[in-house]
Amino acid sequence: MDTIKNLVRKNIWNLKPYSCARDEFKGEASTFLDANESAYNAPYNRYPDPLNLKLKDKIIATAGYKGIDAGNIFLGVGSDECIDILYRVFCNPGVDNAVALAPTYGMYGVCADVNDVEYRSVPLLPETYAMDADAVIAACDERTKIVWICSPNNPTGNSFDFSDIEKIYNAVNAIIVVDEANIHYSSNGSVAERVNDMPRLVVMQTMSKAWGSAAVRLGIAYACHTIIDIFNKVKYPYNINILTSDYANARLDAIGEIKEQVALTLRLREEMAQELSFIPAVTKVYPSDANFLLAKVVDANDIYNYLCHKGIVVRNRNNVMLCGNCLRITIGTPDENAILISAIKDYTVK
Ligand SMILES: *Cc1c(COP(=O)(O)O)cnc(C)c1O
C-alpha cells in the first residue's frame, strides 16, 4: 500500500470520488426512481454499472489467469484511456517524468505531452532491437514515475524477456507498465498473473487486435487492488457504455474462433516473411512476435508512395529512430497479403 501511495499524486490519493446514485444503494430492487433516468427505452435508459463487474468476471474466466479477480482489472476506452489515466494518477505535471524504449508505440509520448510530463527515450540496440535494461535503469531518477515496456514492441515486433523487465522493476521505484496489446500473437505468455506479487506492475491489453474489435474501444489494465481502486475513483463514472460492454461480453464467447484466426495469422506471417525475403527491393525482414512485419527496403519513401498509388497502405516508419527505410506491414487475409507481395515484386529497384 505504502509503495503505491508514495508514487501517487497527493491530490489523487486524497481525492473523494463522485458517488453515483447506484453506488449508495446496495441490495435488490425493482423500482428505480433514484437517478433521474427516463422511465422509457429500457435497457438503454439506465446508467450502466460503473465497475462493469459482469464483464470483468467474463474477461477473467476467458483469460484463465490464476489469482486475478475483478479488483485487479480496470476497463478503459481503448488502451488510450489506460495510458492517460496512468499519467494522471502518477505524474505531477511539469515535475515528474516517464521513461520508455525507442522506437515504441507513439501514444506514450503524445499522452506525456498532453499531461506536461517529461518523456525520456532510451534507444533499443540497433538491428536486434533488444533492450539495454541497464540503460533504462540509468535513465531513471527519483522523479521517474512510469517506465513503459511494450512487449511485443510496436513497430519492431520483438518481445522482451521477463528477466529484463524484472531487473528494471527491482532497480527502479516506479510503475512498470507492460503493454501487451499484441500478446496473443507472441510466443511469450502474458505477465498479467504477476500483478499481485509485483504491486508496481501494470499490464495493458486491448480488444483492438486479436479480438478484432478496434472500433469498439475497450482497453484492459491489470494491476494490484490498490492501483485499480485509484483508477476507479479517477475515471469518468460511466466510461464504458452498455453497447461496448454487451458487445465485448458476446465477443469473449468467440475465443475458439479467435484462437483459429491467431493461428492462421501466425502461419501467414511466416509465409509473408519468407516471400518478402526473396524480393530484391526488400533487404531485411525482422523476426516478429506480433501481427505485423517490419521490413527494411531499398527506399521506403518511394515504395510507400508506389504502394499508395496501387491502393495499398502500409506504415512508413522511415522517419522513426532506428527504423530508417523500414515499412511496417500488417498481416491481412491471404488475398490482401498476396496483393501486397505481388505489388512489391513488380516494383523496380531504381
Ligand atoms: C494497437 C496497440 C494498442 C491499441 O490501443 P487501443 O487504444 O486499445 O486501440 C496499444 N498499444 C500498442 C502497443 C498497440 O500496438
Tab-separated table of C-alpha atoms and ligand atoms in Angstrom:
chain	number	residue	atom	x	y	z
A	1	MET	CA	0.000	0.000	0.000
A	2	ASP	CA	2.721	2.494	1.002
A	3	THR	CA	4.826	1.586	-2.050
A	4	ILE	CA	1.922	2.742	-4.220
A	5	LYS	CA	0.911	5.681	-2.009
A	6	ASN	CA	4.396	7.176	-2.343
A	7	LEU	CA	4.102	7.139	-6.141
A	8	VAL	CA	0.559	8.532	-6.477
A	9	ARG	CA	-0.020	12.299	-6.837
A	10	LYS	CA	-1.156	13.697	-3.466
A	11	ASN	CA	-4.356	15.250	-4.858
A	12	ILE	CA	-5.301	11.909	-6.412
A	13	TRP	CA	-4.570	9.867	-3.282
A	14	ASN	CA	-6.776	12.284	-1.305
A	15	LEU	CA	-9.489	12.502	-3.968
A	16	LYS	CA	-13.026	11.912	-2.776
A	17	PRO	CA	-14.709	10.335	-5.798
A	18	TYR	CA	-18.093	11.197	-7.268
A	19	SER	CA	-20.705	8.959	-5.715
A	20	CYS	CA	-23.325	7.882	-8.223
A	21	ALA	CA	-26.903	7.174	-7.246
A	22	ARG	CA	-26.491	3.441	-7.576
A	23	ASP	CA	-23.260	3.367	-5.526
A	24	GLU	CA	-25.216	4.466	-2.492
A	25	PHE	CA	-27.848	1.770	-2.814
A	26	LYS	CA	-26.882	-1.839	-2.076
A	27	GLY	CA	-29.369	-4.661	-2.432
A	28	GLU	CA	-32.121	-5.921	-4.702
A	29	ALA	CA	-34.696	-3.516	-6.108
A	30	SER	CA	-37.129	-3.352	-8.992
A	31	THR	CA	-38.278	0.264	-8.841
A	32	PHE	CA	-35.535	2.729	-9.690
A	33	LEU	CA	-36.508	6.331	-9.004
A	34	ASP	CA	-33.080	7.459	-7.811
A	35	ALA	CA	-31.081	8.587	-10.852
A	36	ASN	CA	-33.402	10.873	-12.831
A	37	GLU	CA	-33.258	8.499	-15.784
A	38	SER	CA	-36.098	8.373	-18.286
A	39	ALA	CA	-38.624	5.674	-17.430
A	40	TYR	CA	-38.643	4.627	-21.110
A	41	ASN	CA	-36.346	2.954	-23.650
A	42	ALA	CA	-35.079	0.069	-21.496
A	43	PRO	CA	-32.366	-1.100	-21.145
A	44	TYR	CA	-30.612	1.979	-22.552
A	45	ASN	CA	-32.381	4.389	-20.205
A	46	ARG	CA	-30.399	3.089	-17.229
A	47	TYR	CA	-26.878	4.165	-16.294
A	48	PRO	CA	-24.526	1.193	-16.621
A	49	ASP	CA	-22.611	-0.458	-13.763
A	50	PRO	CA	-19.634	1.910	-13.183
A	51	LEU	CA	-17.390	-1.059	-12.324
A	52	ASN	CA	-18.577	-3.389	-15.115
A	53	LEU	CA	-18.249	-6.377	-12.792
A	54	LYS	CA	-20.083	-8.780	-15.095
A	55	LEU	CA	-17.720	-8.058	-17.981
A	56	LYS	CA	-14.635	-8.237	-15.731
A	57	ASP	CA	-15.670	-11.675	-14.456
A	58	LYS	CA	-16.104	-12.833	-18.032
A	59	ILE	CA	-12.679	-11.469	-19.005
A	60	ILE	CA	-11.064	-13.370	-16.105
A	61	ALA	CA	-12.931	-16.600	-16.919
A	62	THR	CA	-11.881	-16.323	-20.575
A	63	ALA	CA	-8.236	-15.471	-19.922
A	64	GLY	CA	-7.942	-18.046	-17.146
A	65	TYR	CA	-5.347	-16.019	-15.216
A	66	LYS	CA	-4.705	-17.503	-11.781
A	67	GLY	CA	-5.163	-15.320	-8.712
A	68	ILE	CA	-6.721	-12.438	-10.649
A	69	ASP	CA	-10.142	-11.079	-9.663
A	70	ALA	CA	-12.356	-8.191	-10.778
A	71	GLY	CA	-10.478	-5.920	-8.350
A	72	ASN	CA	-7.340	-6.435	-10.471
A	73	ILE	CA	-8.964	-5.059	-13.646
A	74	PHE	CA	-9.564	-1.563	-14.993
A	75	LEU	CA	-11.509	-1.111	-18.226
A	76	GLY	CA	-10.853	1.936	-20.379
A	77	VAL	CA	-11.981	3.417	-23.676
A	78	GLY	CA	-9.154	1.646	-25.501
A	79	SER	CA	-5.594	1.403	-24.204
A	80	ASP	CA	-5.594	5.150	-24.837
A	81	GLU	CA	-7.586	5.733	-21.658
A	82	CYS	CA	-5.364	3.340	-19.677
A	83	ILE	CA	-2.266	5.261	-20.807
A	84	ASP	CA	-3.825	8.617	-19.954
A	85	ILE	CA	-5.062	7.556	-16.525
A	86	LEU	CA	-1.578	6.241	-15.635
A	87	TYR	CA	-0.135	9.723	-16.301
A	88	ARG	CA	-2.941	11.489	-14.452
A	89	VAL	CA	-2.649	9.262	-11.381
A	90	PHE	CA	1.135	9.052	-11.018
A	91	CYS	CA	2.784	12.044	-12.717
A	92	ASN	CA	2.735	15.585	-11.383
A	93	PRO	CA	2.675	17.837	-14.480
A	94	GLY	CA	5.897	19.750	-15.012
A	95	VAL	CA	7.661	17.772	-12.251
A	96	ASP	CA	7.705	14.018	-12.849
A	97	ASN	CA	8.994	12.040	-15.824
A	98	ALA	CA	8.348	8.798	-17.690
A	99	VAL	CA	10.936	6.560	-19.365
A	100	ALA	CA	10.323	4.460	-22.471
A	101	LEU	CA	12.266	2.470	-25.002
A	102	ALA	CA	12.568	3.800	-28.547
A	103	PRO	CA	11.222	3.180	-31.060
A	104	THR	CA	7.913	2.222	-29.476
A	105	TYR	CA	4.177	2.907	-29.529
A	106	GLY	CA	3.604	6.632	-30.111
A	107	MET	CA	0.781	7.237	-27.640
A	108	TYR	CA	3.063	7.059	-24.579
A	109	GLY	CA	4.875	10.175	-25.814
A	110	VAL	CA	1.775	12.053	-27.015
A	111	CYS	CA	-0.017	11.420	-23.733
A	112	ALA	CA	3.074	12.573	-21.812
A	113	ASP	CA	2.974	15.853	-23.761
A	114	VAL	CA	-0.751	16.298	-23.112
A	115	ASN	CA	-0.119	15.848	-19.389
A	116	ASP	CA	3.040	18.025	-19.385
A	117	VAL	CA	5.205	15.103	-18.288
A	118	GLU	CA	8.847	14.850	-19.384
A	119	TYR	CA	9.255	11.820	-21.662
A	120	ARG	CA	12.677	10.153	-21.811
A	121	SER	CA	13.517	7.754	-24.630
A	122	VAL	CA	16.130	5.019	-24.282
A	123	PRO	CA	17.162	3.616	-27.674
A	124	LEU	CA	16.900	-0.104	-28.298
A	125	LEU	CA	20.023	-1.776	-29.644
A	126	PRO	CA	20.358	-1.266	-33.407
A	127	GLU	CA	19.284	-4.122	-35.702
A	128	THR	CA	18.332	-6.635	-32.973
A	129	TYR	CA	16.013	-4.133	-31.215
A	130	ALA	CA	16.976	-5.793	-27.927
A	131	MET	CA	16.677	-3.681	-24.789
A	132	ASP	CA	19.583	-2.496	-22.699
A	133	ALA	CA	17.990	-2.840	-19.250
A	134	ASP	CA	20.933	-1.077	-17.601
A	135	ALA	CA	20.468	1.927	-19.892
A	136	VAL	CA	16.771	2.055	-18.947
A	137	ILE	CA	17.710	1.964	-15.257
A	138	ALA	CA	20.339	4.669	-15.797
A	139	ALA	CA	17.746	6.945	-17.475
A	140	CYS	CA	15.514	6.843	-14.384
A	141	ASP	CA	15.790	9.129	-11.374
A	142	GLU	CA	13.749	9.861	-8.251
A	143	ARG	CA	11.167	11.765	-10.357
A	144	THR	CA	10.560	8.824	-12.698
A	145	LYS	CA	7.042	7.553	-12.059
A	146	ILE	CA	6.378	5.348	-15.080
A	147	VAL	CA	8.526	3.046	-17.241
A	148	TRP	CA	6.821	1.912	-20.486
A	149	ILE	CA	7.708	-1.503	-21.880
A	150	CYS	CA	5.767	-2.541	-24.969
A	151	SER	CA	6.097	-6.309	-25.467
A	152	PRO	CA	5.766	-7.398	-28.228
A	153	ASN	CA	7.055	-3.979	-29.229
A	154	ASN	CA	5.411	-1.842	-31.877
A	155	PRO	CA	6.831	-1.206	-34.518
A	156	THR	CA	9.839	-3.538	-34.116
A	157	GLY	CA	7.755	-6.703	-33.491
A	158	ASN	CA	10.062	-8.337	-30.914
A	159	SER	CA	9.240	-9.285	-27.320
A	160	PHE	CA	11.384	-8.599	-24.280
A	161	ASP	CA	12.462	-11.174	-21.706
A	162	PHE	CA	10.654	-11.056	-18.397
A	163	SER	CA	14.036	-11.254	-16.657
A	164	ASP	CA	14.879	-7.793	-18.088
A	165	ILE	CA	11.507	-6.415	-17.010
A	166	GLU	CA	12.061	-7.834	-13.501
A	167	LYS	CA	15.556	-6.337	-13.396
A	168	ILE	CA	14.109	-2.872	-14.148
A	169	TYR	CA	11.275	-3.438	-11.664
A	170	ASN	CA	13.732	-4.292	-8.898
A	171	ALA	CA	16.066	-1.384	-9.666
A	172	VAL	CA	13.575	1.428	-10.242
A	173	ASN	CA	10.924	2.556	-7.750
A	174	ALA	CA	8.318	3.435	-10.367
A	175	ILE	CA	5.251	1.954	-12.021
A	176	ILE	CA	6.445	-0.531	-14.647
A	177	VAL	CA	3.874	-0.833	-17.433
A	178	VAL	CA	3.981	-3.788	-19.818
A	179	ASP	CA	1.818	-3.094	-22.878
A	180	GLU	CA	0.617	-6.476	-24.154
A	181	ALA	CA	-1.629	-5.205	-26.982
A	182	ASN	CA	-0.055	-7.824	-29.264
A	183	ILE	CA	0.352	-10.620	-26.708
A	184	HIS	CA	-1.983	-13.061	-28.478
A	185	TYR	CA	0.479	-13.357	-31.379
A	186	SER	CA	3.503	-13.782	-29.135
A	187	SER	CA	5.318	-16.953	-28.205
A	188	ASN	CA	5.789	-15.390	-24.729
A	189	GLY	CA	2.916	-15.699	-22.260
A	190	SER	CA	1.229	-12.760	-20.554
A	191	VAL	CA	2.699	-11.453	-17.302
A	192	ALA	CA	-0.736	-10.351	-16.001
A	193	GLU	CA	-0.686	-13.000	-13.253
A	194	ARG	CA	2.305	-11.248	-11.660
A	195	VAL	CA	0.472	-8.040	-10.674
A	196	ASN	CA	-0.358	-9.224	-7.148
A	197	ASP	CA	3.209	-10.116	-6.164
A	198	MET	CA	4.614	-7.142	-8.119
A	199	PRO	CA	2.362	-4.285	-6.909
A	200	ARG	CA	4.062	-1.653	-9.128
A	201	LEU	CA	3.441	-3.714	-12.287
A	202	VAL	CA	0.614	-2.692	-14.644
A	203	VAL	CA	-0.199	-4.903	-17.636
A	204	MET	CA	-2.236	-3.472	-20.510
A	205	GLN	CA	-4.216	-5.473	-23.057
A	206	THR	CA	-6.888	-4.480	-25.568
A	207	MET	CA	-9.814	-5.807	-27.620
A	208	SER	CA	-8.369	-3.907	-30.611
A	209	LYS	CA	-6.027	-6.555	-32.054
A	210	ALA	CA	-6.621	-10.326	-31.784
A	211	TRP	CA	-10.225	-9.771	-30.636
A	212	GLY	CA	-10.913	-7.927	-33.884
A	213	SER	CA	-12.766	-5.111	-32.128
A	214	ALA	CA	-10.748	-1.907	-32.609
A	215	ALA	CA	-13.943	0.029	-33.390
A	216	VAL	CA	-15.494	-0.923	-30.061
A	217	ARG	CA	-12.761	0.767	-27.949
A	218	LEU	CA	-12.107	-1.473	-24.971
A	219	GLY	CA	-8.766	-1.463	-23.188
A	220	ILE	CA	-7.920	-3.635	-20.192
A	221	ALA	CA	-5.369	-2.885	-17.475
A	222	TYR	CA	-4.340	-5.441	-14.842
A	223	ALA	CA	-2.799	-4.221	-11.590
A	224	CYS	CA	-2.892	-4.745	-7.821
A	225	HIS	CA	-6.104	-3.776	-5.973
A	226	THR	CA	-4.606	-0.546	-4.611
A	227	ILE	CA	-3.884	0.786	-8.119
A	228	ILE	CA	-7.203	-0.380	-9.593
A	229	ASP	CA	-9.136	1.254	-6.705
A	230	ILE	CA	-7.420	4.544	-7.548
A	231	PHE	CA	-8.128	4.205	-11.276
A	232	ASN	CA	-11.776	3.523	-10.472
A	233	LYS	CA	-12.148	6.698	-8.469
A	234	VAL	CA	-10.353	8.846	-11.076
A	235	LYS	CA	-12.132	7.582	-14.226
A	236	TYR	CA	-15.364	9.069	-15.554
A	237	PRO	CA	-18.042	7.126	-13.665
A	238	TYR	CA	-19.613	5.584	-16.782
A	239	ASN	CA	-16.628	5.446	-19.133
A	240	ILE	CA	-17.620	2.103	-20.674
A	241	ASN	CA	-21.043	2.303	-22.307
A	242	ILE	CA	-23.507	-0.571	-22.485
A	243	LEU	CA	-23.053	-1.066	-26.253
A	244	THR	CA	-19.343	-1.673	-25.690
A	245	SER	CA	-19.739	-3.936	-22.659
A	246	ASP	CA	-22.544	-6.007	-24.239
A	247	TYR	CA	-20.522	-6.367	-27.412
A	248	ALA	CA	-17.362	-7.344	-25.502
A	249	ASN	CA	-19.305	-9.858	-23.410
A	250	ALA	CA	-20.552	-11.584	-26.544
A	251	ARG	CA	-17.192	-11.324	-28.312
A	252	LEU	CA	-15.433	-13.158	-25.492
A	253	ASP	CA	-17.573	-16.214	-26.341
A	254	ALA	CA	-15.790	-16.337	-29.711
A	255	ILE	CA	-12.499	-17.372	-28.050
A	256	GLY	CA	-12.315	-20.552	-30.152
A	257	GLU	CA	-12.691	-18.610	-33.379
A	258	ILE	CA	-10.137	-16.021	-32.194
A	259	LYS	CA	-7.572	-18.732	-31.479
A	260	GLU	CA	-8.018	-20.105	-35.003
A	261	GLN	CA	-7.624	-16.642	-36.517
A	262	VAL	CA	-4.468	-16.050	-34.491
A	263	ALA	CA	-3.028	-19.420	-35.589
A	264	LEU	CA	-3.802	-18.575	-39.216
A	265	THR	CA	-2.259	-15.106	-38.849
A	266	LEU	CA	0.926	-16.654	-37.442
A	267	ARG	CA	1.126	-19.052	-40.407
A	268	LEU	CA	0.545	-16.198	-42.856
A	269	ARG	CA	3.136	-14.078	-41.068
A	270	GLU	CA	5.827	-16.718	-41.606
A	271	GLU	CA	4.695	-17.148	-45.208
A	272	MET	CA	4.887	-13.414	-45.873
A	273	ALA	CA	8.277	-13.127	-44.152
A	274	GLN	CA	9.553	-15.886	-46.414
A	275	GLU	CA	8.146	-14.328	-49.601
A	276	LEU	CA	9.384	-10.839	-48.735
A	277	SER	CA	12.881	-12.177	-48.116
A	278	PHE	CA	13.109	-13.330	-51.768
A	279	ILE	CA	12.254	-9.872	-53.177
A	280	PRO	CA	15.285	-7.767	-54.225
A	281	ALA	CA	13.688	-4.484	-53.040
A	282	VAL	CA	13.484	-5.963	-49.525
A	283	THR	CA	16.837	-6.013	-47.755
A	284	LYS	CA	15.760	-7.405	-44.370
A	285	VAL	CA	12.717	-8.836	-42.650
A	286	TYR	CA	12.886	-8.588	-38.874
A	287	PRO	CA	11.663	-11.502	-36.726
A	288	SER	CA	8.156	-10.776	-35.428
A	289	ASP	CA	6.187	-11.842	-32.387
A	290	ALA	CA	3.163	-9.727	-33.435
A	291	ASN	CA	0.553	-9.484	-36.219
A	292	PHE	CA	2.829	-7.401	-38.426
A	293	LEU	CA	6.259	-7.497	-40.019
A	294	LEU	CA	8.890	-4.805	-40.046
A	295	ALA	CA	10.788	-4.916	-43.338
A	296	LYS	CA	13.808	-2.891	-44.399
A	297	VAL	CA	13.593	-1.952	-48.079
A	298	VAL	CA	15.848	-0.153	-50.559
A	299	ASP	CA	13.827	3.088	-50.480
A	300	ALA	CA	10.929	3.161	-48.014
A	301	ASN	CA	9.503	6.528	-49.119
A	302	ASP	CA	9.482	5.532	-52.785
A	303	ILE	CA	7.983	2.077	-52.168
A	304	TYR	CA	5.423	3.543	-49.785
A	305	ASN	CA	4.253	6.015	-52.470
A	306	TYR	CA	4.329	3.319	-55.148
A	307	LEU	CA	2.083	1.086	-52.996
A	308	CYS	CA	-0.261	4.002	-52.207
A	309	HIS	CA	-0.784	4.570	-55.938
A	310	LYS	CA	-1.888	0.951	-56.168
A	311	GLY	CA	-4.332	1.458	-53.305
A	312	ILE	CA	-2.215	-0.481	-50.786
A	313	VAL	CA	-1.464	1.226	-47.485
A	314	VAL	CA	1.368	0.081	-45.237
A	315	ARG	CA	3.001	2.075	-42.426
A	316	ASN	CA	6.075	4.027	-43.451
A	317	ARG	CA	8.438	4.018	-40.450
A	318	ASN	CA	11.356	5.607	-42.331
A	319	ASN	CA	11.435	8.644	-40.016
A	320	VAL	CA	11.320	6.599	-36.808
A	321	MET	CA	14.534	6.181	-34.764
A	322	LEU	CA	16.488	3.034	-35.794
A	323	CYS	CA	13.865	2.240	-38.470
A	324	GLY	CA	15.386	4.009	-41.481
A	325	ASN	CA	13.928	2.597	-44.735
A	326	CYS	CA	11.532	0.382	-42.819
A	327	LEU	CA	7.912	-0.377	-43.632
A	328	ARG	CA	5.570	-1.927	-41.100
A	329	ILE	CA	3.215	-4.365	-42.805
A	330	THR	CA	0.123	-5.763	-41.054
A	331	ILE	CA	-0.705	-9.407	-41.783
A	332	GLY	CA	-4.074	-9.378	-43.564
A	333	THR	CA	-6.200	-12.024	-45.238
A	334	PRO	CA	-4.446	-14.406	-47.667
A	335	ASP	CA	-5.833	-12.286	-50.550
A	336	GLU	CA	-4.629	-8.996	-49.095
A	337	ASN	CA	-1.183	-10.450	-48.427
A	338	ALA	CA	-0.984	-11.768	-51.991
A	339	ILE	CA	-1.881	-8.318	-53.396
A	340	LEU	CA	0.894	-6.726	-51.329
A	341	ILE	CA	3.500	-9.348	-52.261
A	342	SER	CA	2.690	-9.200	-55.960
A	343	ALA	CA	2.870	-5.367	-55.950
A	344	ILE	CA	6.284	-5.293	-54.223
A	345	LYS	CA	7.534	-7.961	-56.633
A	346	ASP	CA	6.584	-5.657	-59.523
A	347	TYR	CA	8.445	-2.704	-58.018
A	348	THR	CA	11.542	-1.881	-59.999
A	349	VAL	CA	14.559	-1.034	-57.904
A	350	LYS	CA	15.969	2.271	-59.184
B	1	LIG	C1	-2.641	-1.427	-31.244
B	1	LIG	C2	-1.945	-1.071	-29.988
B	1	LIG	C3	-2.658	-0.544	-28.912
B	1	LIG	C4	-4.140	-0.420	-29.028
B	1	LIG	O1	-4.668	0.693	-28.461
B	1	LIG	P1	-6.241	0.784	-28.286
B	1	LIG	O2	-6.400	2.175	-27.775
B	1	LIG	O3	-6.634	-0.251	-27.278
B	1	LIG	O4	-6.891	0.545	-29.605
B	1	LIG	C5	-1.986	-0.237	-27.752
B	1	LIG	N1	-0.649	-0.435	-27.652
B	1	LIG	C6	0.051	-0.949	-28.658
B	1	LIG	C7	1.490	-1.205	-28.497
B	1	LIG	C8	-0.571	-1.283	-29.859
B	1	LIG	O5	0.153	-1.829	-30.850
